[in-house]
Coordinates of C-alpha atoms in Angstrom, one line a residue:
Chain E
M165 CA 0.0 0.0 0.0
F166 CA 2.7 2.5 1.0
D167 CA 4.8 1.6 -2.1
A168 CA 1.8 1.9 -4.3
L169 CA 2.0 5.7 -4.2
S170 CA 4.8 7.8 -5.7
P171 CA 6.3 10.5 -3.5
E172 CA 4.3 13.0 -5.6
E173 CA 1.0 11.3 -4.9
W174 CA 1.8 11.0 -1.2
A175 CA 2.5 14.7 -1.1
A176 CA -0.8 15.5 -2.8
L177 CA -2.7 13.3 -0.3
N178 CA -0.9 14.8 2.7
L179 CA -1.4 18.3 1.5
S180 CA -5.1 17.8 0.8
L181 CA -5.7 16.4 4.3
K182 CA -3.7 19.3 5.8
V183 CA -5.5 21.9 3.7
A184 CA -8.9 20.5 4.4
L185 CA -8.4 20.1 8.1
V186 CA -6.9 23.6 8.6
A187 CA -9.6 25.2 6.4
T188 CA -12.4 23.5 8.4
L189 CA -11.0 24.1 11.9
A190 CA -10.0 27.7 11.2
S191 CA -13.3 28.7 9.7
L192 CA -15.5 26.9 12.2
P193 CA -15.6 29.7 14.9
A194 CA -16.5 32.3 12.2
G195 CA -19.0 29.9 10.7
I196 CA -20.7 29.5 14.1
A197 CA -20.7 33.2 14.7
V198 CA -22.1 34.1 11.3
A199 CA -24.7 31.3 11.6
L200 CA -25.8 32.6 15.0
L201 CA -26.1 36.2 13.5
L202 CA -28.2 34.9 10.6
A203 CA -30.4 32.6 12.8
R204 CA -31.1 34.9 15.7
G205 CA -29.9 38.4 14.8
R206 CA -32.2 41.2 13.8
F207 CA -30.1 44.0 12.4
W208 CA -29.8 46.1 9.3
G209 CA -27.8 44.5 6.6
R210 CA -28.7 40.9 7.6
G211 CA -29.8 40.2 4.0
V212 CA -26.5 41.6 2.7
L213 CA -24.5 39.3 5.0
D214 CA -26.6 36.4 3.9
A215 CA -26.0 37.1 0.3
L216 CA -22.2 37.6 0.9
V217 CA -21.9 34.3 2.7
H218 CA -23.6 32.5 -0.2
L219 CA -21.6 34.2 -2.9
P220 CA -18.9 31.5 -3.3
L221 CA -21.7 29.0 -3.8
I222 CA -23.1 30.8 -6.9
L223 CA -20.0 32.5 -8.4
P224 CA -17.9 30.4 -10.8
P225 CA -15.0 29.0 -8.6
V226 CA -12.5 30.6 -11.0
V227 CA -14.0 34.0 -10.2
T228 CA -13.7 33.4 -6.5
G229 CA -10.1 32.3 -7.0
Y230 CA -9.3 35.3 -9.0
L231 CA -10.9 37.6 -6.4
L232 CA -8.9 35.9 -3.7
L233 CA -5.7 36.5 -5.8
L234 CA -6.6 40.2 -6.2
A235 CA -7.3 40.6 -2.5
F236 CA -4.9 38.2 -0.8
G237 CA -2.1 38.1 -3.4
R238 CA 1.3 39.6 -2.3
K239 CA 0.3 42.9 -3.9
G240 CA -3.4 42.7 -3.0
P241 CA -4.5 45.0 -0.1
A242 CA -5.3 42.2 2.4
G243 CA -2.4 40.1 1.3
A244 CA 0.2 42.9 1.6
W245 CA -1.2 43.9 5.0
L246 CA -1.1 40.4 6.4
E247 CA 2.4 39.8 5.1
A248 CA 3.6 43.1 6.6
H249 CA 2.0 42.6 10.0
F250 CA 1.9 38.8 10.5
G251 CA 4.3 37.4 7.9
L252 CA 1.4 35.5 6.5
V253 CA 1.7 34.8 2.8
F254 CA -1.2 33.1 0.9
S255 CA -0.3 33.3 -2.8
F256 CA 1.2 30.1 -4.2
R257 CA 1.5 28.6 -0.7
W258 CA -0.5 25.8 0.9
T259 CA -2.0 28.4 3.2
G260 CA -3.6 30.0 0.2
A261 CA -5.1 26.6 -0.7
A262 CA -6.5 26.4 2.8
L263 CA -8.0 29.9 2.5
A264 CA -9.6 29.1 -0.9
A265 CA -11.0 25.9 0.5
A266 CA -12.3 27.7 3.6
V267 CA -14.0 30.3 1.5
M268 CA -15.6 27.8 -0.8
G269 CA -16.8 25.6 2.0
F270 CA -18.1 28.5 4.2
P271 CA -21.6 28.8 2.7
L272 CA -22.2 25.0 3.2
M273 CA -20.9 25.2 6.8
V274 CA -22.9 28.2 7.7
R275 CA -26.1 26.8 6.2
A276 CA -26.0 23.6 8.2
I277 CA -25.1 25.3 11.5
R278 CA -27.7 28.0 11.0
L279 CA -30.5 25.4 10.4
S280 CA -29.5 23.6 13.6
I281 CA -29.5 26.8 15.6
E282 CA -32.9 27.8 14.2
A283 CA -34.2 24.3 15.3
V284 CA -33.2 24.9 18.9
D285 CA -36.4 25.7 20.9
R286 CA -36.2 29.3 21.9
R287 CA -38.5 28.6 24.8
L288 CA -35.6 26.6 26.3
E289 CA -33.5 29.8 26.0
Q290 CA -36.2 31.7 27.8
A291 CA -36.3 29.1 30.6
A292 CA -32.5 29.5 31.0
G293 CA -33.1 33.3 31.2
T294 CA -35.6 32.9 34.1
L295 CA -33.0 30.8 35.9
G296 CA -30.5 33.6 35.7
A297 CA -28.5 32.9 32.5
G298 CA -27.5 35.8 30.4
P299 CA -27.5 35.6 26.5
F300 CA -23.9 34.5 26.2
L301 CA -24.0 31.8 28.8
T302 CA -27.4 30.6 27.4
F303 CA -25.8 30.3 24.0
L304 CA -22.8 28.4 25.4
V305 CA -24.6 26.0 27.7
I306 CA -28.0 25.5 26.0
T307 CA -28.0 26.6 22.3
L308 CA -24.5 25.4 21.3
P309 CA -24.7 21.9 22.8
L310 CA -28.2 21.4 21.3
A311 CA -27.0 22.6 17.9
L312 CA -23.9 20.4 18.0
P313 CA -25.1 17.7 15.5
G314 CA -25.7 20.5 12.9
I315 CA -22.3 22.0 13.7
L316 CA -20.7 18.6 13.2
A317 CA -22.6 18.2 9.9
G318 CA -21.5 21.7 8.8
A319 CA -17.9 20.9 9.6
V320 CA -18.0 17.6 7.7
L321 CA -19.6 19.3 4.6
A322 CA -16.9 22.0 4.7
F323 CA -14.2 19.3 5.0
A324 CA -15.6 17.4 2.1
K325 CA -15.8 20.5 0.0
A326 CA -12.2 21.4 0.9
M327 CA -11.0 18.0 -0.1
G328 CA -12.6 18.4 -3.5
E329 CA -12.0 22.1 -4.2
F330 CA -10.4 22.7 -7.6
G331 CA -11.3 25.9 -9.4
A332 CA -10.6 28.5 -6.8
T333 CA -7.5 26.7 -5.6
I334 CA -5.8 26.3 -9.0
T335 CA -6.6 29.9 -9.8
F336 CA -5.3 31.3 -6.6
V337 CA -2.3 29.2 -5.8
A338 CA -1.7 27.3 -9.0
N339 CA -0.7 23.6 -9.1
I340 CA 2.8 23.3 -7.7
P341 CA 3.7 19.7 -6.8
G342 CA 4.7 19.5 -3.1
E343 CA 3.6 23.0 -2.4
T344 CA 0.0 23.6 -3.6
Q345 CA -0.9 20.5 -5.5
T346 CA -3.9 18.9 -3.8
L347 CA -5.6 15.6 -4.8
P348 CA -8.0 17.2 -7.3
T349 CA -5.3 19.3 -9.0
A350 CA -2.9 16.3 -9.0
I351 CA -5.6 14.1 -10.6
Y352 CA -6.1 16.8 -13.2
T353 CA -2.4 16.9 -14.0
F354 CA -2.2 13.1 -14.4
T355 CA -5.1 13.1 -16.8
Q356 CA -3.3 15.6 -18.9
V357 CA -0.1 13.6 -19.4
P358 CA 0.5 10.3 -21.4
G359 CA 0.6 7.3 -19.0
G360 CA -1.1 9.2 -16.2
D361 CA -4.2 7.0 -16.1
G362 CA -2.8 4.7 -13.4
P363 CA -1.8 7.4 -10.9
A364 CA -5.0 9.3 -11.6
M365 CA -7.1 6.2 -10.8
R366 CA -5.2 5.6 -7.6
L367 CA -5.8 9.2 -6.4
V368 CA -9.4 8.9 -7.4
L369 CA -9.8 5.8 -5.2
I370 CA -8.1 7.6 -2.4
S371 CA -10.4 10.6 -2.7
V372 CA -13.4 8.3 -2.5
A373 CA -12.0 6.5 0.5
V374 CA -11.2 9.7 2.4
S375 CA -14.7 11.1 1.7
V376 CA -16.4 7.9 2.8
L377 CA -14.3 7.7 6.0
A378 CA -15.2 11.3 6.9
L379 CA -18.9 10.5 6.4
I380 CA -18.7 7.3 8.5
L381 CA -16.8 9.2 11.3
S382 CA -19.4 12.0 11.3
E383 CA -22.2 9.5 11.4
L384 CA -20.7 7.7 14.5
L385 CA -20.1 11.1 16.2
A386 CA -23.7 12.2 15.4
R387 CA -25.0 8.9 17.0
G388 CA -22.9 9.5 20.1
L389 CA -24.3 13.0 20.4
Q390 CA -27.9 11.7 20.0
R391 CA -27.3 9.2 22.7
R392 CA -26.7 12.1 25.2
M393 CA -30.4 12.9 25.0
D394 CA -31.7 9.3 25.6
Chain V
M125 CA -46.0 42.1 48.0
L126 CA -46.6 41.9 44.2
D127 CA -47.9 45.1 42.7
I128 CA -49.3 45.0 39.2
D129 CA -50.8 47.8 37.2
I130 CA -50.3 47.3 33.4
R131 CA -51.9 47.8 30.1
H132 CA -50.8 45.6 27.2
R133 CA -52.0 44.5 23.8
I134 CA -51.3 41.0 22.4
G135 CA -52.9 40.0 19.1
A136 CA -56.5 41.1 19.3
L137 CA -56.5 41.1 23.1
D138 CA -56.5 44.3 25.0
M139 CA -55.2 43.7 28.5
S140 CA -55.7 45.9 31.5
V141 CA -54.9 44.4 34.9
A142 CA -54.2 46.1 38.3
F143 CA -54.0 44.4 41.6
R144 CA -51.7 44.0 44.6
T145 CA -51.3 40.8 46.5
D146 CA -49.3 39.5 49.4
G147 CA -51.0 36.1 49.5
P148 CA -48.9 33.0 49.8
V149 CA -50.7 31.7 46.7
T150 CA -52.5 34.0 44.2
A151 CA -54.4 32.2 41.5
L152 CA -55.0 33.8 38.1
F153 CA -58.3 32.3 37.1
G154 CA -59.9 32.5 33.7
R155 CA -60.5 30.9 30.3
S156 CA -57.8 30.0 27.9
G157 CA -56.9 33.0 25.9
A158 CA -57.9 35.4 28.6
G159 CA -54.3 36.6 28.9
K160 CA -53.2 34.7 32.1
T161 CA -50.0 33.3 30.6
T162 CA -49.2 36.7 29.0
L163 CA -49.5 38.3 32.5
L164 CA -47.0 35.7 33.9
N165 CA -44.6 36.5 31.0
L166 CA -44.9 40.2 31.9
I167 CA -44.1 39.4 35.5
A168 CA -41.2 37.1 34.6
G169 CA -39.7 39.6 32.1
L170 CA -40.2 37.5 29.0
A171 CA -42.4 40.3 27.5
R172 CA -42.7 44.0 28.3
P173 CA -46.0 45.7 29.0
E174 CA -46.9 48.6 26.7
A175 CA -47.7 50.8 29.7
G176 CA -47.7 50.6 33.5
R177 CA -45.5 49.0 36.1
I178 CA -44.9 45.8 38.0
A179 CA -43.1 45.9 41.4
L180 CA -42.1 43.1 43.8
D181 CA -41.5 44.0 47.4
G182 CA -41.3 47.7 46.5
E183 CA -38.7 47.2 43.7
A184 CA -39.8 48.0 40.2
L185 CA -39.3 45.1 37.9
V186 CA -40.7 47.1 35.0
D187 CA -41.9 50.7 34.9
R188 CA -42.5 52.1 31.4
E189 CA -42.8 55.7 32.7
K190 CA -39.5 55.5 34.5
R191 CA -38.0 53.5 31.7
I192 CA -37.1 50.6 34.0
A193 CA -37.1 47.1 32.6
L194 CA -35.1 44.5 34.6
P195 CA -34.1 41.6 32.3
S196 CA -35.6 38.3 33.3
R197 CA -32.3 36.9 34.4
K198 CA -32.0 39.6 37.1
R199 CA -35.5 39.3 38.5
R200 CA -35.0 36.2 40.6
I201 CA -38.5 34.9 39.7
G202 CA -38.9 31.2 39.3
Y203 CA -41.1 30.1 36.4
V204 CA -42.7 26.6 36.0
F205 CA -43.9 26.5 32.4
Q206 CA -46.9 24.5 31.3
D207 CA -44.6 22.3 29.1
A208 CA -41.8 22.0 31.7
R209 CA -39.0 23.1 29.3
L210 CA -36.3 20.9 30.8
F211 CA -33.0 21.0 29.0
P212 CA -32.9 17.7 27.0
H213 CA -29.1 17.4 26.9
L214 CA -28.7 17.7 30.6
T215 CA -29.4 15.1 33.3
V216 CA -32.2 15.7 35.8
R217 CA -29.5 16.6 38.4
Q218 CA -27.9 19.1 36.1
N219 CA -31.3 20.6 35.2
L220 CA -32.2 20.9 38.9
L221 CA -29.0 22.6 39.8
F222 CA -28.8 24.9 36.7
G223 CA -30.2 28.0 38.3
R224 CA -28.7 27.3 41.7
W225 CA -25.2 27.1 40.1
L226 CA -25.8 30.4 38.2
A227 CA -27.0 32.0 41.5
G228 CA -23.8 31.0 43.2
L229 CA -25.8 29.0 45.9
P230 CA -24.3 25.9 47.4
L231 CA -25.0 22.8 45.3
R232 CA -25.0 20.4 48.3
D233 CA -26.7 21.7 51.4
A234 CA -29.7 21.2 53.6
Q235 CA -32.0 23.2 51.3
V236 CA -31.1 21.0 48.3
E237 CA -31.7 17.9 50.3
R238 CA -35.0 19.3 51.5
I239 CA -36.3 20.1 48.0
F240 CA -35.2 16.8 46.6
A241 CA -37.1 15.1 49.4
L242 CA -40.1 17.3 49.2
L243 CA -40.6 16.6 45.5
D244 CA -39.4 13.0 45.7
L245 CA -36.6 13.6 43.2
G246 CA -34.0 11.3 44.6
G247 CA -34.7 8.4 42.1
L248 CA -34.7 10.6 39.0
L249 CA -31.3 12.4 39.3
A250 CA -29.3 10.4 36.9
R251 CA -32.0 10.3 34.1
R252 CA -32.4 12.4 31.1
P253 CA -35.7 14.4 30.6
A254 CA -36.6 12.1 27.6
H255 CA -37.1 9.3 30.1
L256 CA -39.4 11.1 32.5
S257 CA -43.2 10.9 32.6
G258 CA -45.3 14.1 32.4
G259 CA -45.7 14.3 36.2
E260 CA -42.0 13.7 36.8
K261 CA -41.1 16.4 34.3
Q262 CA -43.3 18.9 36.2
R263 CA -41.7 17.9 39.5
V264 CA -38.2 18.4 38.1
A265 CA -39.3 21.8 36.6
L266 CA -40.7 22.9 40.0
G267 CA -37.6 21.7 41.8
R268 CA -35.4 23.5 39.2
A269 CA -37.2 26.8 39.7
L270 CA -37.2 26.5 43.6
L271 CA -33.5 25.6 43.8
A272 CA -32.5 28.8 42.0
G273 CA -33.6 30.6 45.2
P274 CA -36.4 32.8 43.7
R275 CA -38.3 35.6 45.4
L276 CA -41.5 34.7 43.7
L277 CA -42.6 31.5 41.9
L278 CA -44.8 31.6 38.8
M279 CA -46.7 28.5 37.7
D280 CA -48.5 28.3 34.4
E281 CA -51.1 25.5 34.6
P282 CA -48.5 22.9 35.7
L283 CA -51.2 20.2 35.8
A284 CA -52.8 20.9 32.5
S285 CA -51.2 18.1 30.6
L286 CA -51.5 15.4 33.3
D287 CA -54.2 12.8 33.9
D288 CA -56.3 12.9 37.1
E289 CA -54.0 10.5 39.1
R290 CA -50.9 12.5 38.3
K291 CA -52.8 15.7 39.0
A292 CA -53.6 14.5 42.5
E293 CA -49.9 13.5 43.1
I294 CA -48.5 16.9 41.9
L295 CA -51.2 18.8 43.8
A296 CA -50.0 17.2 47.0
H297 CA -46.4 18.2 46.1
L298 CA -47.6 21.8 45.4
E299 CA -49.3 22.0 48.8
A300 CA -46.1 20.8 50.5
V301 CA -44.1 23.5 48.6
R302 CA -46.7 26.1 49.6
D303 CA -46.6 25.1 53.3
E304 CA -42.9 24.4 53.7
I305 CA -41.0 26.7 51.3
R306 CA -42.2 30.1 52.1
I307 CA -42.1 32.0 48.9
P308 CA -45.1 33.6 47.3
I309 CA -46.6 31.8 44.4
V310 CA -48.7 33.1 41.4
Y311 CA -50.6 30.2 39.9
V312 CA -52.4 30.2 36.6
S313 CA -55.4 27.8 36.4
H314 CA -58.8 27.4 34.8
A315 CA -59.9 24.7 37.2
R316 CA -61.9 25.8 40.3
S317 CA -60.9 22.7 42.3
E318 CA -57.2 23.6 42.1
V319 CA -57.9 27.2 43.1
R320 CA -60.0 26.1 46.1
R321 CA -57.3 23.7 47.2
L322 CA -54.2 25.9 46.7
A323 CA -55.0 29.6 46.5
S324 CA -55.3 32.2 49.2
H325 CA -56.3 34.9 46.7
V326 CA -57.9 34.8 43.3
A327 CA -57.7 37.3 40.4
L328 CA -60.4 36.6 37.9
I329 CA -59.3 37.5 34.4
E330 CA -61.8 37.7 31.5
K331 CA -60.8 38.8 28.0
G332 CA -57.7 40.6 29.2
Q333 CA -59.5 42.5 32.0
L334 CA -59.3 41.9 35.7
T335 CA -63.0 41.5 36.7
A336 CA -62.6 40.5 40.3
F337 CA -59.9 40.2 43.0
G338 CA -60.1 39.0 46.5
E339 CA -59.6 36.2 49.0
T340 CA -60.5 32.8 47.7
Q341 CA -63.1 32.1 50.4
A342 CA -65.0 35.3 49.5
L343 CA -64.7 35.0 45.8
L344 CA -65.1 31.2 45.3
P345 CA -68.9 31.3 45.1
R346 CA -68.7 33.7 42.2
L347 CA -66.3 31.6 40.1
P348 CA -67.7 29.2 37.5
E349 CA -67.0 25.5 38.1
S350 CA -64.6 25.2 35.2
V351 CA -63.8 27.7 32.4
A352 CA -61.8 25.3 30.3

């Protein structure tokens, strides 16, 4: 099994896992916060925020990737600022692949979490209030635990999306083996060269296996969460 | 002393209620839709009256004129909802001690033991709310409200969803609470038998208006048998 993959294929698999994991975990707090705002908030500009969050879902991925390049490239306003202040570089690095994956997965993540927060009975939150809990504590101890299955589902969706992201990634950080070449971009490369069918098929099988594993893992976790209530 | 003088509109219902009570148990008696639950919500701070004031022991909970509106978490008013509203992801013990923990009261002391015993909660502590009967849920909800150390206890038809046998059982517990834990209670009901058994004072509420208020003994003959 370990000999079955070339170093280049291993690198693509490792990078994809790293990118997807970092993208999911780093965007999760923001995803929960935005989902809470959309589910419970009543403020001016809520519709605008909703549209903005959904933008990566409806824009062509190439467009999202190009916009990321304009904003977070080394000469882009956000990119230049982040490099100057935090030494954080996105363009043509794996970090950029993670950013692209996070942005593309964000609408899916927010949607799942928002639905699960909306499904939490507000009367339970009221009851917590009469028992002395303020809004933040109520969210932490009542709303968040009850929405956990949806948060998990949102994270798994974002992870799966990140594993498969292609268009925005290749536009933003290109397809550099060992640096920004993920499973999908590696598969694309192999399909473009003579004799690449074997490696492409191996990576396809690995992609499928990783996705199925993630799904099984989330299903087991969800059952565990459900058992808390029984 | 609970002092209420409010006007409020909810849906098509125009409410106007004014009374003061220092009874151990004051019943809000009237038909469904008369505005009894809304009145409880106004006292608890879950809704805000359009005009008027509510004060407890001289402290304004809400006073529209003086722009006072204490949030419900700061009112120290226990609320037993008709549908219990136990937290499904917490055990019975965690539910019971939720408000007490927030209030910074001791989680293991004589008062906790006393309320556990009074409501016969000992055997339920490790369970989840999903595994409780309707009567057990209401006992836990009552215990949860009491253990937070409230100044006033609100109860919204806690017997409404129970069969007669369970009703009798919970009524006995309610009497024990009334006689042993000395905090004033405001109790919503549309059953005359409950009012006769529990209440010292009655406020008769019809279509949002207070139409009679007085001691139960004096007012009972004027109350319809049941207004359900």
